Coordinates of C-alpha atoms in Angstrom, one line a residue:
M142 CA 0.0 0.1 -0.1
S143 CA 2.6 2.5 0.8
D144 CA 4.9 1.9 -2.3
W145 CA 1.6 2.1 -4.4
F146 CA 0.7 5.7 -2.6
G147 CA 4.6 6.5 -3.0
S148 CA 4.7 6.0 -6.4
V149 CA 1.1 8.4 -6.8
V150 CA 2.3 11.0 -5.3
N151 CA 5.8 10.6 -6.3
S152 CA 4.4 11.1 -10.1
F153 CA 2.1 14.4 -8.4
S154 CA 5.1 15.9 -6.6
S155 CA 7.8 16.1 -9.4
L156 CA 5.3 17.6 -11.5
T157 CA 5.1 20.8 -9.0
Q158 CA 8.4 20.6 -8.9
S159 CA 8.4 21.8 -12.4
E160 CA 6.4 25.0 -11.8
P161 CA 8.0 28.3 -11.9
K162 CA 8.7 29.5 -8.3
K163 CA 6.3 32.6 -9.2
S164 CA 3.4 30.2 -8.4
N165 CA 4.1 30.7 -5.0
Q166 CA 4.1 34.6 -5.0
G167 CA 0.9 36.8 -3.6
T168 CA 0.4 33.7 -1.2
N169 CA 0.9 32.8 2.6
D170 CA 1.9 29.2 1.3
K171 CA 5.8 30.0 1.8
D172 CA 5.1 31.8 5.2
G173 CA 2.7 29.2 7.2
C174 CA 0.3 26.7 7.0
H175 CA -1.9 26.0 4.4
I176 CA -5.0 23.8 4.1
Y177 CA -5.1 22.5 0.6
A178 CA -8.4 19.9 1.3
V179 CA -10.5 18.3 4.1
V180 CA -12.6 15.3 3.2
V181 CA -14.9 13.4 5.2
M182 CA -15.5 9.8 4.3
R183 CA -17.9 7.4 5.4
H184 CA -16.6 4.0 6.0
Y185 CA -19.6 1.6 6.0
A186 CA -18.8 -1.8 4.8
Q187 CA -15.5 -3.5 4.1
K188 CA -13.5 -2.2 1.3
E189 CA -16.0 0.5 0.4
S190 CA -16.4 3.7 1.3
C191 CA -18.6 7.2 0.1
R192 CA -17.4 10.7 0.2
L193 CA -19.5 12.7 2.8
T194 CA -18.4 16.2 2.3
A195 CA -15.3 17.7 0.8
E196 CA -13.6 21.1 0.9
Y197 CA -10.9 22.2 -1.6
D198 CA -8.5 24.8 -1.7
F199 CA -5.4 24.6 -4.3
S200 CA -5.5 28.2 -5.0
P201 CA -1.4 28.7 -4.1
L202 CA -0.9 26.1 -6.9
P203 CA -1.5 26.6 -11.1
M204 CA -4.8 25.8 -12.3
Y205 CA -4.0 22.6 -14.0
M206 CA -2.1 21.4 -11.0
A207 CA -4.9 22.0 -8.7
K208 CA -7.3 19.9 -10.8
I209 CA -4.0 17.0 -10.3
S210 CA -3.8 17.6 -6.8
R211 CA -7.8 17.5 -6.2
E212 CA -7.9 14.3 -8.0
V213 CA -5.1 12.5 -6.1
T214 CA -6.7 13.8 -3.1
D215 CA -9.5 12.0 -3.6
L216 CA -7.6 9.2 -4.7
V217 CA -5.9 8.7 -1.2
S218 CA -9.1 9.8 0.5
R219 CA -11.0 6.6 -0.9
T220 CA -8.2 4.1 -0.6
T221 CA -7.0 5.4 3.2
S222 CA -10.8 5.1 4.4
Q223 CA -11.7 2.0 2.6
E224 CA -9.0 0.1 4.9
A225 CA -9.2 2.4 7.9
L226 CA -9.3 0.7 11.3
P227 CA -11.6 2.3 14.4
D228 CA -9.7 5.0 15.9
E229 CA -6.6 5.1 13.7
S230 CA -4.4 7.3 12.4
K231 CA -1.5 7.6 9.6
C232 CA -0.5 9.9 7.3
V233 CA 0.5 9.8 3.4
D234 CA 4.2 11.6 2.3
M235 CA 4.3 13.7 -0.3
E236 CA 7.7 13.1 -1.9
N237 CA 9.8 15.9 -2.5
N238 CA 8.9 18.1 0.4
M239 CA 5.5 18.8 -1.1
G240 CA 3.1 18.1 1.8
M241 CA 1.2 15.4 4.2
F242 CA -1.6 14.2 4.2
Y243 CA -3.4 13.2 7.6
V244 CA -5.8 10.7 8.4
K245 CA -8.0 10.1 11.4
A246 CA -10.9 7.8 11.8
T247 CA -13.4 7.6 14.6
N248 CA -13.8 5.2 17.1
D249 CA -17.0 3.5 15.6
P250 CA -16.8 0.4 13.1
P251 CA -18.6 0.8 9.9
P252 CA -20.6 1.5 8.4
S253 CA -20.8 4.6 11.1
Q254 CA -17.2 5.2 11.2
L255 CA -16.0 8.4 9.5
V256 CA -12.8 9.3 8.2
F257 CA -11.4 12.4 8.3
I258 CA -8.7 13.1 5.6
V259 CA -6.5 16.6 5.3
A260 CA -4.0 17.6 2.6
V261 CA -1.6 20.0 3.7
N262 CA 1.5 22.1 2.5
K263 CA 5.3 21.3 3.8
H264 CA 4.8 24.4 6.2
C265 CA 1.9 23.1 8.1
T266 CA 3.6 21.0 11.1
R267 CA 2.3 17.8 12.2
Y268 CA 1.0 19.0 15.4
Q269 CA -1.1 21.8 13.5
A270 CA -2.6 19.1 10.8
L271 CA -3.6 16.9 13.9
Q272 CA -4.7 19.8 15.8
F273 CA -6.7 20.7 12.8
L274 CA -8.2 17.4 12.5
Q275 CA -9.1 17.2 16.1
E276 CA -11.1 20.5 15.7
A277 CA -12.7 19.0 11.9
M278 CA -14.3 16.0 13.9
H279 CA -15.6 17.9 16.8
I280 CA -17.4 20.7 15.1
Y281 CA -18.5 18.0 11.8
K282 CA -22.2 16.9 11.7
V283 CA -23.2 14.4 9.8
Q284 CA -26.2 15.6 7.7
D285 CA -28.0 12.4 6.5
D286 CA -27.5 8.6 6.5
V287 CA -26.0 8.7 3.2
Y288 CA -24.4 5.6 2.0
R289 CA -23.2 7.2 -1.6
D290 CA -20.9 10.1 -2.7
N291 CA -22.8 13.3 -2.2
T292 CA -21.8 15.5 -5.1
G293 CA -21.8 19.3 -5.7
E294 CA -23.4 21.7 -3.2
A295 CA -23.8 18.5 -1.2
L296 CA -20.3 18.3 -0.7
K297 CA -19.9 21.5 1.2
C298 CA -19.4 22.3 4.5
P299 CA -19.2 26.0 5.4
E300 CA -17.7 25.2 9.2
L301 CA -15.1 23.3 7.8
R302 CA -14.5 25.8 4.7
S303 CA -14.3 28.3 7.8
L304 CA -11.7 26.4 10.0
M305 CA -9.4 25.9 6.5
Q306 CA -9.2 29.9 6.5
Q307 CA -8.3 30.0 10.3
Y308 CA -5.2 28.1 9.3
K309 CA -4.3 30.0 6.3
G310 CA -0.6 31.2 6.9
K311 CA -0.6 30.5 10.7
R312 CA 3.0 29.7 12.0
D313 CA 3.6 27.1 14.5
V314 CA 4.0 29.3 17.2
L315 CA 7.0 26.6 19.2
V316 CA 8.7 26.3 16.0
D317 CA 9.3 29.9 15.9
A318 CA 10.3 30.5 19.2
Q319 CA 12.9 27.4 18.6
S320 CA 14.1 28.6 15.5
K321 CA 14.5 32.3 17.1
L322 CA 16.6 30.5 20.4
D323 CA 18.6 28.1 17.9
E324 CA 20.3 30.5 15.2
G325 CA 19.3 34.5 15.9
N326 CA 20.6 34.8 19.5
L327 CA 23.3 32.6 19.6
D328 CA 26.4 35.5 18.9
E329 CA 24.3 37.7 21.2
L330 CA 24.4 35.3 24.0
I331 CA 28.5 34.2 23.7
A332 CA 29.4 38.0 23.3
K333 CA 27.2 38.8 26.9
S334 CA 28.5 35.8 28.7
Q335 CA 31.3 36.5 30.8
D336 CA 31.8 32.8 31.8
M337 CA 32.7 31.4 28.5
T338 CA 36.6 31.2 26.9
Q339 CA 36.9 32.6 23.5
S340 CA 37.9 28.2 22.5
T341 CA 34.7 27.6 24.2
A342 CA 32.9 30.2 22.0
R343 CA 34.5 29.2 18.9
L344 CA 33.5 25.6 19.6
M345 CA 30.1 26.4 19.7
R346 CA 29.9 28.7 16.5
D347 CA 31.7 25.4 14.4
A348 CA 29.1 23.2 16.0
R349 CA 26.0 25.6 14.6
R350 CA 27.8 25.6 11.3
R351 CA 28.3 22.0 11.0
N352 CA 24.4 21.7 11.7
S353 CA 23.3 23.8 9.5
C354 CA 25.5 22.0 6.8
C355 CA 23.7 19.1 8.0
S356 CA 20.3 20.5 7.7
A357 CA 20.9 22.0 4.3
M358 CA 21.8 18.3 3.1

């Protein structure tokens, strides 16, 4: 299963890598979290599921890539929901640093089991994605006893669309705080220190440079 998903998502990400960098201009995608899609599936029988709700926002991507992205999202949603176990969580990696799919199933067995799938950009942290899923599961209410794919207006959920907007451009405050501590203040702290020898200060700066090189690789 993972190998099959990998090949699909690899093809998807290699296409996005060939796009001009201008596609990111004028968006919050490069600065923070972006929720590409949230899909709610009903797992109603073995290897059977239907799409109850889906909200998409692939606006940071070029038009033709947005269409491909939606199709891949629907494919991942269908397949993961058909195999979901009660209370199961999993993630599907978009290769080449594109982003992630996060999947969370409710504790109910089929036919009542709901499976929530969220597609996020590479700047959305795991914590943010899981937090989004928890909020989505809390606010979403099944409207009808449906066992077939909804289409058109029936797919829409204003509450989930509003939640997606709340995460748009949002940064993980813990990651921001860590980055400020890691890099920006080290030289300042060394300069102010009264207890550090010059040789120790040099070793610390060298260690930081080595870590930066490793991160870049």
